[in-house]
Structures are given as C-alpha cells and as structure tokens.
Amino acid sequence: MTESDQSLSALAPLMHDVLRQTYPAATLYVVATPIGNAADISLRALHIMTTVDAIACEDTRNTAHLLSRYGLSKPLIAAHQHNEREIAEKLIARLQAGERIALVSDAGTPAVSDPGARIVDAVRNAGLRVVPLPGASAVVTALSAAGLPDDAFHFVGFLPSKAGQRDTVLASLKRMRATLVFYEAPHRIAETVTALATAFEPSRQIVLARELTKLFEETHRCVLSDAAAWIAADANRQKGEFVILLEGAPDSIDAEAQEAERVLRILLQECPVKQAATLAAQITGSKKNALYERALQLKSSATDEANKN
C-alpha cells in the first residue's frame, strides 16, 4: 500500500463520522466553497451538498462545473445580487415545506463581499434555521501568509468604483490601527494601489496577494511607496483576483490626532466652531472637515452638560 493509499484509508473513520451527522430539514445551509483550488472543499460541505434538495448559487454555470468536479449533481437555483429579495421568498416557501437548501457563491463564503446576506436575513426573519459550513477564506488565507504583526484586522472588501467615494472611504480609515483588508479586481488594481499611496503614509507595509490557492498564486510584501512600481514591472501582476492587506496606522497618527484635539478644544473656548476648525487645521495640518465635525460634537456635548447643570 502506497503512502497515498494509507492516507486515504486513514480518512475512512472520519468519513464514517461525517456520514453519521444529522442535518435538520427546513434549514438553509450556508456553504463555503473553494476560492480556487478545488481540493480545498471540506468533507462536511461535500456531504451536505449530496443531502440537500437544491442549491441556491450565484452563477448556476460555475456551481454546476464545481459540482461536476466532485461527481455531484443537484437542482440549482440562481440567487445573485439582482434577484436576492425575490428568490428569498421562493426559498423560504421551500424551506417551510421541509426542504434542505444549500446556499453557495462562486467562491469562498456567501454574504462576504458576495451575494447571500439578504437571503440569510429573510430566512432568519421567517423564523427558519440557518447553519453555516466554514471553509476556504481569501481574507484569512492572505492574512496567514502576510506576516503583519497586528493581531487585529478590519475587513473593508471592495472599495467604491467612483474615485471621490473611494477617497472618502480611505480618508475615514487613515487612523485605524488594525490591518486593513481590501478585495480588488485585476482591472482596478493599479488605480487602487495609487489611491492607497495617496491616502496613507508611504512607509506602511502592504501585501498584495493574487490568485490565492491557484496555479499562479503570488504574495508580495513591500512598503506602500514601492507597490505601484512592482505592479507595473510585470503585466502578469495585474491579472487575477486580489486581496490587499495594508498595515494599520502608526503610533504617530494617534499622537497627531491627540494634538489636533488639544488645539481644537483651546480654540473653541474663544472662537466659533467654523473658525476654530479652520485655525486648528492650519496649526496642526489635520483635515479641516474632520476637525469641523469634531468641533460640532464637542460643542453639542458642552451644551448638553450645561443644560444638565
């Protein structure tokens, strides 16, 4: 018996345990599927997809192809971002009739930057059971290979496609200490990296992970100021789906924010809100709009406190 045969034989007791598990009827099973490598499917996911009455999926063609890789075939129901609310009602009716239905996306976990959240919400509101089956995750896969020291991370997902909206989101994240996690498509990766370099300190570490678990998988780590040049150096680096990890705000950002707050509080004692925000921005270099919003909050708090007294 070869080592491979021994490994497969060793799986027999585990498969026996999987087959003994019970899966309640009238339940929606949220099933994570591989993000690239078809071998990254769990035994439990395979079992539930043989057990359910139907599979609701983002793209029936992609899911049919995936199922064929495992020798499976099930009735498929298209459940994508354009028909979630409508299809949720049909799924609820089938669940109430006692069926088991699996919910999958094209890759990874449904409802995480993929369709599915509205369906899950509707099913829960109908008083029906939802059971998640964990599996491959692009976020966790990228984080595990990044080596960034911060234990905390903030998942942003896809940024807005319009430059103004994107820049507003990035500005709101500048002072966050946790590692920032973005998804990005190949045709936007160069533009997004340039936007990140404009919005954040050039010395921050960035990790560009593309085609995770696939044949041409690549994970590159560098300082943010070097990222655009790395992408431009090889046309292949603009291919595939990306996970971008950006190091969180350095301690100096907190110090700058504390100083801006101190100056703003002093100025508010002598100046109107708008003037205090303008002067504080000129003195500290902080964003005037952010200081103006903070000044309004401080004034409101002071007014509330005075009314109590």
CSV table of C-alpha atoms in Angstrom, one decimal:
chain,number,residue,atom,x,y,z
A,1,MET,CA,0.0,0.0,0.0
A,2,THR,CA,1.4,3.4,-1.0
A,3,GLU,CA,1.6,6.4,1.3
A,4,SER,CA,-1.2,8.0,-0.6
A,5,ASP,CA,-3.4,4.9,-0.2
A,6,GLN,CA,-2.6,4.8,3.5
A,7,SER,CA,-3.7,8.5,3.8
A,8,LEU,CA,-7.0,7.7,2.1
A,9,SER,CA,-7.5,4.7,4.3
A,10,ALA,CA,-7.0,6.8,7.3
A,11,LEU,CA,-9.8,9.1,6.2
A,12,ALA,CA,-12.3,6.2,6.4
A,13,PRO,CA,-13.2,6.7,10.1
A,14,LEU,CA,-13.6,10.4,9.6
A,15,MET,CA,-15.9,9.9,6.6
A,16,HIS,CA,-17.9,7.5,8.7
A,17,ASP,CA,-18.3,10.3,11.3
A,18,VAL,CA,-19.3,12.7,8.6
A,19,LEU,CA,-22.0,10.4,7.3
A,20,ARG,CA,-23.4,9.9,10.8
A,21,GLN,CA,-24.1,13.6,11.2
A,22,THR,CA,-27.7,14.8,11.1
A,23,TYR,CA,-28.8,17.7,9.0
A,24,PRO,CA,-32.2,19.1,10.1
A,25,ALA,CA,-34.9,19.7,7.5
A,26,ALA,CA,-36.3,23.2,6.8
A,27,THR,CA,-32.8,24.6,7.1
A,28,LEU,CA,-30.7,26.8,4.9
A,29,TYR,CA,-27.1,25.7,4.9
A,30,VAL,CA,-24.6,28.4,4.1
A,31,VAL,CA,-21.7,26.5,2.5
A,32,ALA,CA,-18.2,27.9,1.8
A,33,THR,CA,-16.6,26.7,-1.4
A,34,PRO,CA,-13.0,26.8,-2.6
A,35,ILE,CA,-11.6,30.2,-3.7
A,36,GLY,CA,-9.6,28.5,-6.4
A,37,ASN,CA,-8.2,25.1,-5.6
A,38,ALA,CA,-11.0,22.5,-5.9
A,39,ALA,CA,-9.3,20.3,-3.3
A,40,ASP,CA,-10.0,22.9,-0.6
A,41,ILE,CA,-13.5,21.7,-0.1
A,42,SER,CA,-14.5,20.2,3.3
A,43,LEU,CA,-15.8,16.7,3.7
A,44,ARG,CA,-18.8,18.2,5.5
A,45,ALA,CA,-19.5,20.5,2.6
A,46,LEU,CA,-19.4,17.6,0.2
A,47,HIS,CA,-21.8,15.6,2.3
A,48,ILE,CA,-24.3,18.4,2.8
A,49,MET,CA,-24.4,19.0,-1.0
A,50,THR,CA,-25.3,15.4,-1.5
A,51,THR,CA,-28.1,15.7,1.1
A,52,VAL,CA,-29.9,19.0,0.2
A,53,ASP,CA,-32.9,19.2,-2.1
A,54,ALA,CA,-31.4,22.1,-4.1
A,55,ILE,CA,-28.5,24.5,-4.1
A,56,ALA,CA,-29.0,28.3,-4.4
A,57,CYS,CA,-26.0,29.7,-6.1
A,58,GLU,CA,-24.5,32.9,-7.5
A,59,ASP,CA,-23.9,31.5,-11.0
A,60,THR,CA,-25.5,28.2,-12.0
A,61,ARG,CA,-22.8,27.5,-14.6
A,62,ASN,CA,-20.0,27.9,-12.2
A,63,THR,CA,-21.6,25.8,-9.5
A,64,ALA,CA,-22.6,23.1,-12.0
A,65,HIS,CA,-18.9,22.9,-13.1
A,66,LEU,CA,-17.7,22.8,-9.4
A,67,LEU,CA,-20.2,20.0,-8.6
A,68,SER,CA,-19.1,18.0,-11.6
A,69,ARG,CA,-15.5,18.1,-10.2
A,70,TYR,CA,-16.8,16.1,-7.2
A,71,GLY,CA,-19.1,13.9,-9.2
A,72,LEU,CA,-22.2,15.6,-7.9
A,73,SER,CA,-25.4,16.9,-9.5
A,74,LYS,CA,-28.2,18.8,-7.8
A,75,PRO,CA,-31.1,21.1,-8.9
A,76,LEU,CA,-29.6,24.7,-9.0
A,77,ILE,CA,-31.4,27.9,-8.2
A,78,ALA,CA,-29.9,31.2,-9.4
A,79,ALA,CA,-29.5,33.5,-6.4
A,80,HIS,CA,-27.4,36.6,-7.3
A,81,GLN,CA,-27.3,40.2,-6.3
A,82,HIS,CA,-30.0,41.2,-8.7
A,83,ASN,CA,-32.7,38.8,-7.5
A,84,GLU,CA,-31.9,38.1,-3.9
A,85,ARG,CA,-35.1,39.5,-2.4
A,86,GLU,CA,-37.3,37.8,-5.0
A,87,ILE,CA,-35.6,34.4,-4.7
A,88,ALA,CA,-35.5,34.6,-0.9
A,89,GLU,CA,-39.4,34.3,-0.9
A,90,LYS,CA,-39.2,31.2,-3.1
A,91,LEU,CA,-36.5,29.7,-0.9
A,92,ILE,CA,-38.5,30.4,2.3
A,93,ALA,CA,-41.6,28.6,0.8
A,94,ARG,CA,-39.5,25.6,0.0
A,95,LEU,CA,-37.8,25.6,3.4
A,96,GLN,CA,-41.2,25.9,5.1
A,97,ALA,CA,-42.3,22.8,3.2
A,98,GLY,CA,-39.4,20.9,4.9
A,99,GLU,CA,-36.7,21.0,2.3
A,100,ARG,CA,-33.0,21.4,2.9
A,101,ILE,CA,-31.3,24.1,0.7
A,102,ALA,CA,-27.6,24.9,0.4
A,103,LEU,CA,-26.5,28.5,-0.4
A,104,VAL,CA,-23.2,29.0,-2.1
A,105,SER,CA,-21.4,31.7,-4.0
A,106,ASP,CA,-18.9,31.4,-6.9
A,107,ALA,CA,-16.0,31.1,-4.5
A,108,GLY,CA,-15.5,31.5,-0.7
A,109,THR,CA,-18.3,32.2,1.7
A,110,PRO,CA,-21.7,33.6,0.7
A,111,ALA,CA,-22.6,37.1,2.1
A,112,VAL,CA,-18.9,38.1,2.5
A,113,SER,CA,-18.4,40.6,-0.4
A,114,ASP,CA,-20.7,38.1,-2.3
A,115,PRO,CA,-24.5,37.8,-2.6
A,116,GLY,CA,-26.3,36.0,0.2
A,117,ALA,CA,-26.8,38.4,3.1
A,118,ARG,CA,-30.3,39.4,2.1
A,119,ILE,CA,-31.3,35.8,1.7
A,120,VAL,CA,-29.9,34.8,5.1
A,121,ASP,CA,-31.7,37.8,6.7
A,122,ALA,CA,-35.0,36.9,5.1
A,123,VAL,CA,-34.7,33.3,6.1
A,124,ARG,CA,-33.9,34.2,9.7
A,125,ASN,CA,-36.8,36.7,9.8
A,126,ALA,CA,-39.1,34.0,8.7
A,127,GLY,CA,-38.1,32.0,11.8
A,128,LEU,CA,-36.2,29.4,9.9
A,129,ARG,CA,-32.9,27.9,10.8
A,130,VAL,CA,-29.6,28.9,9.2
A,131,VAL,CA,-26.5,26.6,9.6
A,132,PRO,CA,-23.0,27.8,8.4
A,133,LEU,CA,-20.4,25.4,7.0
A,134,PRO,CA,-17.0,27.0,7.2
A,135,GLY,CA,-14.3,26.6,4.5
A,136,ALA,CA,-11.7,28.5,2.5
A,137,SER,CA,-11.5,32.2,3.0
A,138,ALA,CA,-9.5,34.7,0.9
A,139,VAL,CA,-9.2,37.1,3.8
A,140,VAL,CA,-7.8,34.6,6.3
A,141,THR,CA,-5.6,32.9,3.7
A,142,ALA,CA,-3.9,36.2,2.8
A,143,LEU,CA,-3.5,37.2,6.5
A,144,SER,CA,-1.9,33.9,7.3
A,145,ALA,CA,0.9,34.4,4.7
A,146,ALA,CA,1.3,38.2,5.3
A,147,GLY,CA,3.4,38.2,8.5
A,148,LEU,CA,2.0,41.5,9.5
A,149,PRO,CA,2.4,41.8,13.3
A,150,ASP,CA,-1.0,43.3,14.3
A,151,ASP,CA,-3.5,40.7,15.5
A,152,ALA,CA,-6.5,42.9,14.7
A,153,PHE,CA,-7.8,43.4,11.1
A,154,HIS,CA,-10.6,45.4,9.6
A,155,PHE,CA,-12.3,43.9,6.5
A,156,VAL,CA,-13.3,46.6,4.0
A,157,GLY,CA,-13.9,44.5,1.0
A,158,PHE,CA,-14.3,46.2,-2.4
A,159,LEU,CA,-13.9,50.0,-2.5
A,160,PRO,CA,-16.4,52.1,-4.3
A,161,SER,CA,-15.7,52.4,-8.1
A,162,LYS,CA,-16.0,56.2,-8.2
A,163,ALA,CA,-12.8,58.0,-7.2
A,164,GLY,CA,-14.5,60.5,-4.9
A,165,GLN,CA,-16.4,57.9,-2.9
A,166,ARG,CA,-13.3,55.7,-2.7
A,167,ASP,CA,-11.2,58.6,-1.4
A,168,THR,CA,-13.8,59.4,1.2
A,169,VAL,CA,-13.7,55.8,2.5
A,170,LEU,CA,-9.9,55.7,2.6
A,171,ALA,CA,-9.8,59.0,4.5
A,172,SER,CA,-12.1,57.5,7.1
A,173,LEU,CA,-9.7,54.6,7.6
A,174,LYS,CA,-6.4,56.6,7.9
A,175,ARG,CA,-6.3,56.5,11.7
A,176,MET,CA,-7.3,52.9,12.1
A,177,ARG,CA,-4.7,50.8,13.9
A,178,ALA,CA,-5.9,47.4,12.6
A,179,THR,CA,-4.6,45.9,9.4
A,180,LEU,CA,-6.9,47.0,6.6
A,181,VAL,CA,-8.1,44.2,4.2
A,182,PHE,CA,-9.4,45.0,0.7
A,183,TYR,CA,-10.6,43.0,-2.2
A,184,GLU,CA,-9.8,44.2,-5.7
A,185,ALA,CA,-10.4,43.2,-9.3
A,186,PRO,CA,-7.5,43.0,-11.8
A,187,HIS,CA,-8.6,45.8,-14.0
A,188,ARG,CA,-8.6,48.2,-11.0
A,189,ILE,CA,-5.6,47.1,-9.0
A,190,ALA,CA,-3.1,49.7,-10.4
A,191,GLU,CA,-5.6,52.5,-9.8
A,192,THR,CA,-6.4,51.3,-6.3
A,193,VAL,CA,-2.8,50.9,-5.2
A,194,THR,CA,-2.1,54.5,-6.4
A,195,ALA,CA,-5.1,55.7,-4.4
A,196,LEU,CA,-3.8,53.9,-1.3
A,197,ALA,CA,-0.3,55.5,-1.8
A,198,THR,CA,-2.0,58.9,-1.9
A,199,ALA,CA,-4.2,58.4,1.1
A,200,PHE,CA,-1.8,56.7,3.5
A,201,GLU,CA,1.8,57.0,4.7
A,202,PRO,CA,4.3,55.7,2.1
A,203,SER,CA,6.2,53.8,4.8
A,204,ARG,CA,3.3,51.4,5.6
A,205,GLN,CA,3.7,47.8,4.7
A,206,ILE,CA,1.4,46.4,2.0
A,207,VAL,CA,0.8,42.8,1.0
A,208,LEU,CA,-0.6,42.1,-2.5
A,209,ALA,CA,-2.0,38.6,-2.7
A,210,ARG,CA,-3.3,37.5,-6.0
A,211,GLU,CA,-4.7,34.2,-7.4
A,212,LEU,CA,-4.7,32.6,-3.9
A,213,THR,CA,-4.6,28.8,-4.0
A,214,LYS,CA,-4.4,28.8,-7.8
A,215,LEU,CA,-1.6,27.8,-10.2
A,216,PHE,CA,-0.2,31.3,-10.5
A,217,GLU,CA,-0.6,32.3,-6.8
A,218,GLU,CA,1.6,35.2,-5.7
A,219,THR,CA,2.0,37.1,-2.5
A,220,HIS,CA,4.2,40.2,-2.4
A,221,ARG,CA,5.1,42.4,0.5
A,222,CYS,CA,6.7,45.8,0.3
A,223,VAL,CA,6.4,49.4,1.5
A,224,LEU,CA,3.4,51.2,0.1
A,225,SER,CA,5.6,53.6,-1.9
A,226,ASP,CA,7.1,50.7,-3.9
A,227,ALA,CA,3.8,48.9,-4.7
A,228,ALA,CA,2.8,50.7,-7.8
A,229,ALA,CA,6.2,50.1,-9.4
A,230,TRP,CA,6.1,46.4,-8.5
A,231,ILE,CA,2.7,46.0,-10.3
A,232,ALA,CA,3.8,48.0,-13.3
A,233,ALA,CA,7.0,45.9,-13.7
A,234,ASP,CA,5.2,42.9,-15.0
A,235,ALA,CA,1.9,42.8,-16.9
A,236,ASN,CA,1.0,39.4,-15.3
A,237,ARG,CA,0.9,41.2,-11.9
A,238,GLN,CA,-2.4,42.8,-13.0
A,239,LYS,CA,-4.1,39.5,-13.6
A,240,GLY,CA,-6.3,37.6,-11.1
A,241,GLU,CA,-8.4,38.5,-8.1
A,242,PHE,CA,-6.5,40.4,-5.3
A,243,VAL,CA,-6.6,40.6,-1.6
A,244,ILE,CA,-4.7,43.7,-0.4
A,245,LEU,CA,-3.5,44.0,3.2
A,246,LEU,CA,-2.4,47.4,4.4
A,247,GLU,CA,-0.6,47.9,7.7
A,248,GLY,CA,-2.6,49.8,10.3
A,249,ALA,CA,-1.9,53.4,11.4
A,250,PRO,CA,1.4,54.0,13.2
A,251,ASP,CA,1.6,55.4,16.7
A,252,SER,CA,2.4,58.8,15.4
A,253,ILE,CA,-1.0,59.1,13.8
A,254,ASP,CA,-2.6,58.8,17.3
A,255,ALA,CA,-0.2,61.5,18.6
A,256,GLU,CA,-1.2,63.8,15.8
A,257,ALA,CA,-4.9,63.2,16.4
A,258,GLN,CA,-4.4,64.0,20.2
A,259,GLU,CA,-2.6,67.2,19.4
A,260,ALA,CA,-5.3,68.3,17.0
A,261,GLU,CA,-7.9,67.6,19.6
A,262,ARG,CA,-6.0,69.6,22.2
A,263,VAL,CA,-5.6,72.6,19.9
A,264,LEU,CA,-9.2,72.4,18.8
A,265,ARG,CA,-10.5,72.4,22.4
A,266,ILE,CA,-8.5,75.5,23.3
A,267,LEU,CA,-9.7,77.4,20.2
A,268,LEU,CA,-13.3,76.5,20.9
A,269,GLN,CA,-13.1,78.5,24.1
A,270,GLU,CA,-12.5,81.7,22.2
A,271,CYS,CA,-13.7,81.1,18.6
A,272,PRO,CA,-16.9,80.0,16.8
A,273,VAL,CA,-16.9,76.4,15.6
A,274,LYS,CA,-16.0,77.0,11.9
A,275,GLN,CA,-13.2,79.4,12.8
A,276,ALA,CA,-11.8,77.1,15.4
A,277,ALA,CA,-11.8,74.2,13.0
A,278,THR,CA,-10.0,76.3,10.3
A,279,LEU,CA,-7.4,77.6,12.7
A,280,ALA,CA,-6.8,74.1,14.2
A,281,ALA,CA,-6.3,72.7,10.7
A,282,GLN,CA,-3.8,75.4,9.8
A,283,ILE,CA,-1.8,74.8,13.1
A,284,THR,CA,-1.8,71.0,13.1
A,285,GLY,CA,-2.1,70.1,9.4
A,286,SER,CA,-5.1,67.9,10.1
A,287,LYS,CA,-8.2,67.8,7.8
A,288,LYS,CA,-10.4,70.8,8.3
A,289,ASN,CA,-13.7,68.9,7.6
A,290,ALA,CA,-12.8,66.3,10.2
A,291,LEU,CA,-12.0,69.0,12.8
A,292,TYR,CA,-15.2,70.8,12.0
A,293,GLU,CA,-17.3,67.6,12.7
A,294,ARG,CA,-15.4,67.1,15.9
A,295,ALA,CA,-15.9,70.7,16.9
A,296,LEU,CA,-19.6,70.3,16.5
A,297,GLN,CA,-19.6,67.2,18.7
A,298,LEU,CA,-17.6,69.0,21.4
A,299,LYS,CA,-19.9,72.0,21.3
A,300,SER,CA,-23.0,69.7,21.5
A,301,SER,CA,-21.6,67.8,24.4
A,302,ALA,CA,-20.7,71.1,26.2
A,303,THR,CA,-24.3,72.4,25.6
A,304,ASP,CA,-25.9,69.1,26.9
A,305,GLU,CA,-23.7,69.3,30.0
A,306,ALA,CA,-24.6,72.9,30.7
A,307,ASN,CA,-28.3,72.1,30.3
A,308,LYS,CA,-28.0,69.4,32.9
A,309,ASN,CA,-26.5,71.8,35.4
